[in-house]
Coordinates of C-alpha atoms in Angstrom, one line a residue:
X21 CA 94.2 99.6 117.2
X22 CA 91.3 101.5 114.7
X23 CA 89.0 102.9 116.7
X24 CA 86.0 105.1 116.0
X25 CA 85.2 108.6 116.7
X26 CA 83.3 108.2 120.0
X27 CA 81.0 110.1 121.6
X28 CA 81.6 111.7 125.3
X29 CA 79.4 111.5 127.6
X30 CA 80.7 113.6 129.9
X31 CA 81.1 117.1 130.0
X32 CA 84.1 117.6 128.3
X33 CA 85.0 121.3 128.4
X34 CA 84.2 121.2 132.3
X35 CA 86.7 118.5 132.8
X36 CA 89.1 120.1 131.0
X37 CA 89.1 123.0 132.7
X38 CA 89.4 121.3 136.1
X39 CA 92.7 119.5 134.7
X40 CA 96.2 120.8 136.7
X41 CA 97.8 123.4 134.2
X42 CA 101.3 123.1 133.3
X43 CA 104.1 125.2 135.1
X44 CA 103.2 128.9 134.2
X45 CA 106.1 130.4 131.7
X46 CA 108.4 131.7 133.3
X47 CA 111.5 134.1 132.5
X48 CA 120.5 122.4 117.5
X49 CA 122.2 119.8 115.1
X50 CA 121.7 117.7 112.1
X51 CA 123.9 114.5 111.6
X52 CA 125.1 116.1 108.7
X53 CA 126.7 119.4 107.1
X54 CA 123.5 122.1 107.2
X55 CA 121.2 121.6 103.8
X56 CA 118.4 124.0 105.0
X57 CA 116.7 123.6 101.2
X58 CA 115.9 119.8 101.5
X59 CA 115.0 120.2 105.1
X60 CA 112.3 122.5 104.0
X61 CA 111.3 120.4 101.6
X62 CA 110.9 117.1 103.0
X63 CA 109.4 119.2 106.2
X64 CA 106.8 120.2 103.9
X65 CA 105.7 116.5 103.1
X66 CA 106.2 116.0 106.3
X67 CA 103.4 117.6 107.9
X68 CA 100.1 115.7 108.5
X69 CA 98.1 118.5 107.4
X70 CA 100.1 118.7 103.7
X71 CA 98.3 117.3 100.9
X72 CA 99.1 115.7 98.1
X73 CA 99.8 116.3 93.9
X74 CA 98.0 112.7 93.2
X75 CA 95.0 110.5 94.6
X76 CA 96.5 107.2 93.4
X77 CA 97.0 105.5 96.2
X78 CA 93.6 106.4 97.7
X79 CA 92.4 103.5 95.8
X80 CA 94.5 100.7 97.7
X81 CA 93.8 102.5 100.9
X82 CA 91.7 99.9 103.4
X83 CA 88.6 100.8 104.3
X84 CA 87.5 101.2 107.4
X85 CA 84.2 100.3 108.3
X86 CA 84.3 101.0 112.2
X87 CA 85.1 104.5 111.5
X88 CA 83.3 108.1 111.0
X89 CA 85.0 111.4 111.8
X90 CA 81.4 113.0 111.1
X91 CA 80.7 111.2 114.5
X92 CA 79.7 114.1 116.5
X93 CA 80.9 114.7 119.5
X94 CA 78.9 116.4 122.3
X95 CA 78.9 118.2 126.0
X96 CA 76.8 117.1 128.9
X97 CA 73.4 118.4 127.7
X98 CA 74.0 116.7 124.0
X99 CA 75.0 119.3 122.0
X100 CA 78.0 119.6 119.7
X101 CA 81.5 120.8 121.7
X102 CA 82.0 124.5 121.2
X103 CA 85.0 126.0 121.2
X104 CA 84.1 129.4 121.2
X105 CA 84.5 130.5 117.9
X106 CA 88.7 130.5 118.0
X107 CA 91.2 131.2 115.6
X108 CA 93.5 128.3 115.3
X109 CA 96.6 128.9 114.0
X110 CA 99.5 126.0 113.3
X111 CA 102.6 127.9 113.4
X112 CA 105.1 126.4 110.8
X113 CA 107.7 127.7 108.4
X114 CA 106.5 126.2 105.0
X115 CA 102.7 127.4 104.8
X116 CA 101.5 129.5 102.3
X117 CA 97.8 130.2 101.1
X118 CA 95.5 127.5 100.8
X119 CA 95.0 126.0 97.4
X120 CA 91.8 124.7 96.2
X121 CA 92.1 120.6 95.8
X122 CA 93.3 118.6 92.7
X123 CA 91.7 115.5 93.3
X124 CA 89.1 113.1 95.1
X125 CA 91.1 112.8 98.0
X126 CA 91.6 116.7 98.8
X127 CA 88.0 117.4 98.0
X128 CA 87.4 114.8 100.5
X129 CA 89.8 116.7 103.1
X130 CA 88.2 119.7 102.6
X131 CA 84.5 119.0 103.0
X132 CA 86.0 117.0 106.4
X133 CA 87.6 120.0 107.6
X134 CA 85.0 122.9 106.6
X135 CA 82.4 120.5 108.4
X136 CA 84.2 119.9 111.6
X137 CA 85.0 123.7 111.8
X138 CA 81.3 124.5 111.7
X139 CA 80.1 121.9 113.7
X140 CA 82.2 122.6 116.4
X141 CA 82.7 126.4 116.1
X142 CA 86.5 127.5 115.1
X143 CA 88.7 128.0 112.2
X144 CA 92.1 126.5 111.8
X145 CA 95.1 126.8 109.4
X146 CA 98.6 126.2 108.6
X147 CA 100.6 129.2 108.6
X148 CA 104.6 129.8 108.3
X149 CA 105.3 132.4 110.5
X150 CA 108.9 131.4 111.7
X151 CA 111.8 130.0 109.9
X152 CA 113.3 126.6 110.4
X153 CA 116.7 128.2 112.1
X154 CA 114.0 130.3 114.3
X155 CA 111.8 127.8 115.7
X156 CA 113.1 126.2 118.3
X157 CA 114.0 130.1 119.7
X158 CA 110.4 131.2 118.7
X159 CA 109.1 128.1 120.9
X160 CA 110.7 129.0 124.0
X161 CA 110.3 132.7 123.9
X162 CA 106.8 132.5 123.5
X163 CA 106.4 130.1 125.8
X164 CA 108.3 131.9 128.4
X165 CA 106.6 135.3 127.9
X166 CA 103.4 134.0 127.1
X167 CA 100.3 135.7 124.7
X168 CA 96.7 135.4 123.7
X169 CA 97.0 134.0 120.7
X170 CA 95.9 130.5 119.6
X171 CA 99.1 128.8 118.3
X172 CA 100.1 124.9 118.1
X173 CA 104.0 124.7 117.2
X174 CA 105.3 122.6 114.5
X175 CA 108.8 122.2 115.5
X176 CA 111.7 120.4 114.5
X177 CA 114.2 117.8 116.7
X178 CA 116.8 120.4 118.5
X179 CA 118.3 119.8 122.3
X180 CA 116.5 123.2 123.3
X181 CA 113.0 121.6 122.7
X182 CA 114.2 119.0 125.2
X183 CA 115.0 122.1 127.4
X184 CA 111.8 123.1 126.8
X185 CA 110.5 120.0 128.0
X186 CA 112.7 120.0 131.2
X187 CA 111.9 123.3 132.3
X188 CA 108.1 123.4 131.7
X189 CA 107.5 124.7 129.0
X190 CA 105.8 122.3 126.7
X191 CA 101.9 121.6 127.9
X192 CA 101.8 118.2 129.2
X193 CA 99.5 116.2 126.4
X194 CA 99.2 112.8 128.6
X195 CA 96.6 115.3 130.5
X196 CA 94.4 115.9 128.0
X197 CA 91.5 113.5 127.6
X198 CA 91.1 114.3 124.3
X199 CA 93.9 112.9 122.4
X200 CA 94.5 109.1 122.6
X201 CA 98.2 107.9 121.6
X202 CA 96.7 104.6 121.4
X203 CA 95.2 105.2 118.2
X204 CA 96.5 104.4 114.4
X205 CA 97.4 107.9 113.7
X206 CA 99.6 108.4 116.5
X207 CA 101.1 104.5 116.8
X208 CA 102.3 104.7 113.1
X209 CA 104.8 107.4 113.7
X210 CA 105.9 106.8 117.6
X211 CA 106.8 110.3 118.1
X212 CA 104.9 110.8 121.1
X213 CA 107.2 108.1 122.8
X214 CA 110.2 110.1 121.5
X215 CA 109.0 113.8 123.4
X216 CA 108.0 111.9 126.7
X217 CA 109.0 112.0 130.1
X218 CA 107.9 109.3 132.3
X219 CA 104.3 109.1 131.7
X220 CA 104.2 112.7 130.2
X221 CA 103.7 113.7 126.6
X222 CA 105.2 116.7 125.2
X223 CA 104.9 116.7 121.3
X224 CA 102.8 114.7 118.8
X225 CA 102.4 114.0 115.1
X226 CA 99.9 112.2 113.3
X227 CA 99.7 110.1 110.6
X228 CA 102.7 107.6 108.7
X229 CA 106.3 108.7 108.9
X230 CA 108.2 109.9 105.8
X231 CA 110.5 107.7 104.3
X232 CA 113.8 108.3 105.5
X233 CA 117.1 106.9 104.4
X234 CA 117.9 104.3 101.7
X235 CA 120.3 103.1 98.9
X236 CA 119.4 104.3 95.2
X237 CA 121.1 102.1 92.2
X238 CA 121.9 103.2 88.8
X239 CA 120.2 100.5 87.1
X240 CA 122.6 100.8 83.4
X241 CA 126.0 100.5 85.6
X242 CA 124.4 97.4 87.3
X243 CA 123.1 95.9 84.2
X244 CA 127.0 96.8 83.0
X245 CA 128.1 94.7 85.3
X246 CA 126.3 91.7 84.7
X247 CA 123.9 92.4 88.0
X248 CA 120.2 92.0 87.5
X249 CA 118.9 95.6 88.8
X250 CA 115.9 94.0 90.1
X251 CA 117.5 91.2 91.8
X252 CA 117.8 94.2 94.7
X253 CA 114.5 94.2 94.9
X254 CA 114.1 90.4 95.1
X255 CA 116.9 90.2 98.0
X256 CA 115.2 93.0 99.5
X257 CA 111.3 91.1 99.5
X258 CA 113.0 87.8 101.0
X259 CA 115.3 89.4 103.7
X260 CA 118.5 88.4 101.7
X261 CA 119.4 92.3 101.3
X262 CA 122.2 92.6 103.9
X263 CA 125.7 94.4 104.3
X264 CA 127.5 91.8 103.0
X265 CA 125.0 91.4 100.0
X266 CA 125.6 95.5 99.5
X267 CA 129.4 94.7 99.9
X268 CA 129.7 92.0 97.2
X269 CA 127.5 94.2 94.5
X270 CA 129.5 97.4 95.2
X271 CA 132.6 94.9 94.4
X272 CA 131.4 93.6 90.9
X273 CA 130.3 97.1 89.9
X274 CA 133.3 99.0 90.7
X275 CA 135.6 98.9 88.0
X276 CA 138.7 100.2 85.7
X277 CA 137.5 99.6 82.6
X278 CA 140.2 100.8 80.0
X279 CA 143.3 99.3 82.7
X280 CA 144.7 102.4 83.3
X281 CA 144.9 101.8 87.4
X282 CA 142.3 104.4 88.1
X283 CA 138.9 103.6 88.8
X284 CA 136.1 104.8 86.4
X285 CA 133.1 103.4 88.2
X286 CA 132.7 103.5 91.6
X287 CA 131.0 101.4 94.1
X288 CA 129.2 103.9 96.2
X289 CA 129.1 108.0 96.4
X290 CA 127.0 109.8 99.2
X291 CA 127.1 112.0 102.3
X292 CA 128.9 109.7 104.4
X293 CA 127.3 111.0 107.7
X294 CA 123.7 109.8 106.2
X295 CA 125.4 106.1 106.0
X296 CA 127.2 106.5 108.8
X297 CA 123.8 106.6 110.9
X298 CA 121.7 104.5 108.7
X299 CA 124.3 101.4 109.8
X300 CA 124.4 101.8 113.4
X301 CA 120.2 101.2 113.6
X302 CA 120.6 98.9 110.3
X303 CA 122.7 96.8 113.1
X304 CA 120.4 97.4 116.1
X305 CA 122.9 100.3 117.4
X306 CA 122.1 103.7 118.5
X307 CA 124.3 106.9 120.0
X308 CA 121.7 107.2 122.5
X309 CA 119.0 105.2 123.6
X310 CA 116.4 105.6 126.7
X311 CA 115.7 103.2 129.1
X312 CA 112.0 102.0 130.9
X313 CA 112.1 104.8 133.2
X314 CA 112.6 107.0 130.9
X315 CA 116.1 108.2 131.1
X316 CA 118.5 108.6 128.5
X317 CA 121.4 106.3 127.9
X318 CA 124.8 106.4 126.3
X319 CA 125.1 103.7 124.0
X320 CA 128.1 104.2 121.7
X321 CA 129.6 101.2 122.4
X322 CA 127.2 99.3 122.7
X323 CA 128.7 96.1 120.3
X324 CA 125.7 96.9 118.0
X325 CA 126.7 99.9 117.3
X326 CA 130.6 99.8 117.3
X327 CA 130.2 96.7 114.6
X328 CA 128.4 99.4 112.4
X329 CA 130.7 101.8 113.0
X330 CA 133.6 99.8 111.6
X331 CA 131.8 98.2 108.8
X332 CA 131.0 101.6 107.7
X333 CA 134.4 102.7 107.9
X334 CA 135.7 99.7 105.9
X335 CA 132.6 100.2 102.9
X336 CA 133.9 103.7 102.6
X337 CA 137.6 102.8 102.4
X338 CA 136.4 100.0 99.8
X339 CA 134.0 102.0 97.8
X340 CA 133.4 105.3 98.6
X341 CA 134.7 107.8 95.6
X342 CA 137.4 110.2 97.1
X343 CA 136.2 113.9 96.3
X344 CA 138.6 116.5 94.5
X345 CA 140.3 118.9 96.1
X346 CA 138.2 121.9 97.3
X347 CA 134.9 119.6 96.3
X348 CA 131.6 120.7 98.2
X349 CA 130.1 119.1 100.7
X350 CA 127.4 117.9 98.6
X351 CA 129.7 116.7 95.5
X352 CA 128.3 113.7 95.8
X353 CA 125.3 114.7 93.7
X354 CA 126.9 115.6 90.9
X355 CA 129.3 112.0 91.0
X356 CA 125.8 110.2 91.2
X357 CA 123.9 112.2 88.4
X358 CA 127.1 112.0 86.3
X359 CA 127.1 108.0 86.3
X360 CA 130.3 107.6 88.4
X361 CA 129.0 105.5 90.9
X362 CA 126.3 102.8 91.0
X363 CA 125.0 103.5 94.5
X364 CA 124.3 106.4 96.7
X365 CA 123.1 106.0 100.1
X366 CA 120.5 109.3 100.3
X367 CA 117.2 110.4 102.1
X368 CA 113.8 109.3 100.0
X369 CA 113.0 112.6 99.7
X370 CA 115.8 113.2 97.1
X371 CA 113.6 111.1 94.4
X372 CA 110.7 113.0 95.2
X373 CA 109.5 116.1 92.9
X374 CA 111.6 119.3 93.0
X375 CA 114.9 117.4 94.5
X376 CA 118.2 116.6 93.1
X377 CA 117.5 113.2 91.5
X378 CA 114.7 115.0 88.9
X379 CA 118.0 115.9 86.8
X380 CA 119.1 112.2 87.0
X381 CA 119.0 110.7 83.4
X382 CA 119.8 107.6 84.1
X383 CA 117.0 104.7 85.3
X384 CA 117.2 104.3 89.3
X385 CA 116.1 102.1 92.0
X386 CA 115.6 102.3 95.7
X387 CA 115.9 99.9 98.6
X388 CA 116.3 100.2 102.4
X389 CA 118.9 100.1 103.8
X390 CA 120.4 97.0 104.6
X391 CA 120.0 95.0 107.4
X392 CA 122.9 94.2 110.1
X393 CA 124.0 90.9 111.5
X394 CA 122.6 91.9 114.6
X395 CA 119.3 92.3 112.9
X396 CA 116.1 90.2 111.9
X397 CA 114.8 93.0 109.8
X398 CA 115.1 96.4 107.8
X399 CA 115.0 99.5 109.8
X400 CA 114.0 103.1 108.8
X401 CA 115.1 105.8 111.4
X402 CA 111.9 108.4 111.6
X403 CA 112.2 111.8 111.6
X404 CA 109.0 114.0 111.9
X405 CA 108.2 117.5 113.2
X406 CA 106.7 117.6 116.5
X407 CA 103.5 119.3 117.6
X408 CA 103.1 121.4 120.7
X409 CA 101.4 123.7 123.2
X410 CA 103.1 125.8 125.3
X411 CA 102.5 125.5 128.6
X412 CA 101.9 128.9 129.3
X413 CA 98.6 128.4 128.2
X414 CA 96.1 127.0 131.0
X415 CA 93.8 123.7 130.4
X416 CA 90.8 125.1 129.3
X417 CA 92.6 126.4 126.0
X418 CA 95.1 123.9 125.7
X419 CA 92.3 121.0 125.9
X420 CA 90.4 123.1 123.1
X421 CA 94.0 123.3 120.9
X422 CA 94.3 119.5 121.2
X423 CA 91.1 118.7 120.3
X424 CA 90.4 120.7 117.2
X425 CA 94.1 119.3 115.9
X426 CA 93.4 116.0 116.9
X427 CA 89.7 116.4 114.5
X428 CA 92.0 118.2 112.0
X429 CA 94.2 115.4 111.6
X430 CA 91.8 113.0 111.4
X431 CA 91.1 110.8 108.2
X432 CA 88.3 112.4 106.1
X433 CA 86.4 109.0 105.9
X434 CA 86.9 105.4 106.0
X435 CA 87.4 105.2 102.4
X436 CA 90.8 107.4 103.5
X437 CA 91.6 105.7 106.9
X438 CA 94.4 104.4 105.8
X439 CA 96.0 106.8 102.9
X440 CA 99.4 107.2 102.5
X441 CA 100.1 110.7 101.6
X442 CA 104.0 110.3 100.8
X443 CA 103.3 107.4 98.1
X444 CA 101.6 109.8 96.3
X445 CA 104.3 112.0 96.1
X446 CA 107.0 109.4 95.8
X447 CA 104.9 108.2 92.3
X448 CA 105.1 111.8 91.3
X449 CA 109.0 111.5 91.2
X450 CA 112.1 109.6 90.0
X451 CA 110.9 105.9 91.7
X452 CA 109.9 103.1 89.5
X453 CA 107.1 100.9 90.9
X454 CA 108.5 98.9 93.2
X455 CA 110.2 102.0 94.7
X456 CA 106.9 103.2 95.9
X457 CA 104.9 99.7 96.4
X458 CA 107.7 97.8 98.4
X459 CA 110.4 100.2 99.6
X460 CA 108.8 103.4 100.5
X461 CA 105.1 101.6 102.0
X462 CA 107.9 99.5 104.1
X463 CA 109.9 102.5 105.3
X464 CA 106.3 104.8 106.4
X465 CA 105.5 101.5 108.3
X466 CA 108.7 99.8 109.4
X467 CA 110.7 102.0 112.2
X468 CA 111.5 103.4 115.0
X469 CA 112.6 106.9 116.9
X470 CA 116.0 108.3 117.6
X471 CA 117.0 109.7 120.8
X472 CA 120.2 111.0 120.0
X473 CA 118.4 114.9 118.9
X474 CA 117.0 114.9 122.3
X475 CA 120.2 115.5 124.6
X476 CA 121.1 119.0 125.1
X477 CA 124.9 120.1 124.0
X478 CA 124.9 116.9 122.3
X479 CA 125.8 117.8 118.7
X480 CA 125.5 114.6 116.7
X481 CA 127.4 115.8 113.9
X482 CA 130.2 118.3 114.8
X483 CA 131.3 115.7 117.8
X484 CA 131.3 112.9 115.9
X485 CA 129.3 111.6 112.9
X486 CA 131.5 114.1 110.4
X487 CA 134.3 112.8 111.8
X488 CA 133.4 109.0 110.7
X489 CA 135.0 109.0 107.4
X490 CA 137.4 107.1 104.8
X491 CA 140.6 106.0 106.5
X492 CA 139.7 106.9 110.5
X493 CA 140.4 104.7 113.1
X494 CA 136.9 104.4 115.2
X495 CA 138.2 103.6 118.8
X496 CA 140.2 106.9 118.6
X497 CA 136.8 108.6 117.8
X498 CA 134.4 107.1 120.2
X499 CA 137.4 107.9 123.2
X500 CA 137.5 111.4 122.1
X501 CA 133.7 112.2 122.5
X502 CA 132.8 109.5 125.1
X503 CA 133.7 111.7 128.4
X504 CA 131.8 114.8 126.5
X505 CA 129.0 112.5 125.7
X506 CA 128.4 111.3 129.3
X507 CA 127.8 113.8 131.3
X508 CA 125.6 115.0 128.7
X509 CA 123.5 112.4 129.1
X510 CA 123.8 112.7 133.3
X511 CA 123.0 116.7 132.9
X512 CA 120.3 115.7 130.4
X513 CA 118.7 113.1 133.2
X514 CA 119.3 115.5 135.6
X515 CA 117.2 117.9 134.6
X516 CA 114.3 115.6 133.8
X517 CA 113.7 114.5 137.6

């Protein structure tokens, strides 16, 4: 739903103030092996605040003519909220100083935000001032001892921001009349749904989702093997591009070429914990899944998701390039860069500028991933870094946070209501055209939120997803974990009554 800046009638700081407060304070895993660099990097684009190298897709944004953020917005007697004069500070790990905009859009941004900082009296900025191991410990030990600073968290999906959550101390945002999760910004990312209890709200984000995880194809081993590179593309735009599509192309590309019985092309190459849960959503599957109320809920084995499971298993027993002896976790890079494999199943960020793909010589392309048999449609899995206020703060500055982030997030006009930050940068990197105009536009608006970060103790990767390989026998997996897994789950719901 677009909506407009409106006006409030009301007295908005007053009502704020009268709002409960939050408990006072009182005294995690990835899916795969630990790549802190890329994390840092795609965190980076992440953030709804970054902005971007190139303004090209300003010009296919839709303009909005319903909306102006120079609205103002006033108190009870008519004048312009003020907040005092406060020094905002959005606590991240990436932030550096401020650099002076590079094209029409961030001169755009910048007018926006000096204006709304004037206007409403208050300064804001980005600002690293943990690290990305840190946060989740900086989080709660602030929020339990408290302080007078004025700090919204950017944090990152660990269980003990869902302790956080669970013991009070994340500021309930549901309570706060200035933020509405009905609008654009917050309904094209879903995060808010993620960090909820009941009807409570305990993180945001604003803006479109990054791109998460796809297939990239060497488009000279394809064309090789008598396989039209762009015929992907095609399947992709007409809902042909399924599993057993991706099967029968990683079949006619893998090869022995000079009949010597050992393979010189392979079919696929790729962190197989990335694949592993790309298929279970590609197939309508999750590990973890919440119900209406609200509560978490095991789901892996759920028939969605066990189909996945083995289909994976089989792809990798089929196609997935062995590594050597003594290989690093993240051999699969070089096998890809070097041409031994025609696909890779990788996050979108690893085309983007300063990743691994810049050394790739060879052309490339990138799909989704694709879909199931138990789905209709593709699927991306969002990932994005939460927003919060700890709840040791009382209403009257928690209301102000909110609302100055919520301004800061804002689009900078109509012209820019609906600019996609992360095409920009995708152009600026290894994808061809329809990369950027078909792929990565479907992945920032096609997906949904994973639950599976959200469960304390529950350690995605070490319990099970690393142990979903070449050769293993999936029932044996699932029976090993499923006990562990449950009363996770029960402690988890527990602790959210």
């Amino acid at each position: 739903m677009r909506k407009s800046l409106t006006t409030k009638a009301t007295a908005a700081i007053t009502m704020a103030a009268m709002l409960a407060s939050m408990t006072a304070c009182n005294g995690g895993d990835s899916t795969t092996p630990a790549n802190t660099d890329s994390t840092t990097d795609s965190a980076a684009a992440t953030s709804a605040e970054a902005t971007t190298e190139a303004s090209t897709d300003a010009a296919d944004a839709t303009e909005s003519t319903e909306y102006d953020p120079y609205e103002i917005i006033t108190d009870e007697n008519g004048d312009p909220i003020d907040l005092g004069g406060m020094d905002i500070i959005i606590r991240d790990w990436w932030s550096g100083e401020e650099q002076e905009p590079q094209n029409d859009y961030e001169e755009c941004l910048k007018e926006y935000r000096d204006w709304i900082q004037e206007t409403y009296n208050f300064t804001i900025k980005s600002q690293a001032m943990s690290d990305w191991g840190s946060t989740p410990t900086d989080f709660v030990d602030y929020a339990t001892s408290g302080g007078d600073e004025n700090y919204l968290f950017v944090l990152r999906d660990d269980p003990a921001i869902t302790s956080a959550m669970a013991n009070g101390l994340m500021y309930d945002l549901s309570t706060l009349d200035c933020l509405d999760f009905s609008e654009d910004k917050f309904q094209r990312n879903l995060l808010h749904e993620q960090y909820s209890i009941g009807d409570s709200i305990y993180a945001m984000f604003a803006g479109y989702s990054e791109a998460r995880t796809g297939v990239y194809f060497n488009k000279r081993l394809l064309t090789d093997a008598g396989i039209d590179p762009e015929s992907i593309y095609d399947m992709q735009a007409d809902g042909t591009w399924t599993w057993d599509a991706f099967d029968e192309l990683m079949s006619k590309v893998q090869q022995d070429k000079d009949n010597d019985g050992t393979v010189d092309v392979w079919g696929l190459t790729l962190n197989e914990g990335v694949m592993t849960t790309a298929a279970v959503f590609s197939n309508g599957g999750s590990y973890i899944d919440k119900d209406a109320d609200g509560n978490f809920v095991y789901n892996l084995e759920s028939p969605e998701t066990l189909e996945a499971l083995e289909w994976t298993v089989d792809m990798f027993n089929k196609y997935d390039m062995p590594d050597p002896e003594g290989a690093e976790w993240d051999y699969y890079k070089e096998v890809f860069l070097n041409g031994q494999a025609a696909f890779l199943v990788e996050d979108e960020y690893a085309g983007c500028p300063g990743n691994f793909l810049e050394d790739m010589q060879d052309e490339i392309g990138f799909v989704m991933f694709p879909k199931g048999p138990q789905m209709d449609d593709y699927i991306n899995v969002w990932t994005n870094n939460p927003v919060a206020i700890p709840a040791c703060y009382d209403a009257d500055k928690a209301w102000k946070l909110a609302f100055a982030w919520n301004l800061y997030t804002n689009a900078p006009s109509a012209e820019y209501y609906d600019y996609n930050g992360y095409l920009s940068t995708a152009r600026n990197g290894k994808f061809d055209e329809r990369a950027v105009d078909e792929t990565i536009t479907m992945m920032t608006e096609k997906g949904t939120v994973a639950y599976h970060g959200m469960v304390p103790n529950l350690s995605l990767g070490s319990d099970f997803v690393w142990n979903i390989g070449p050769n293993c026998v999936v029932s044996e997996q699932v029976e090993a974990i499923r006990d562990t897994w449950k009363a996770y789950v029960d402690e988890a719901n527990a602790a959210n009554k």
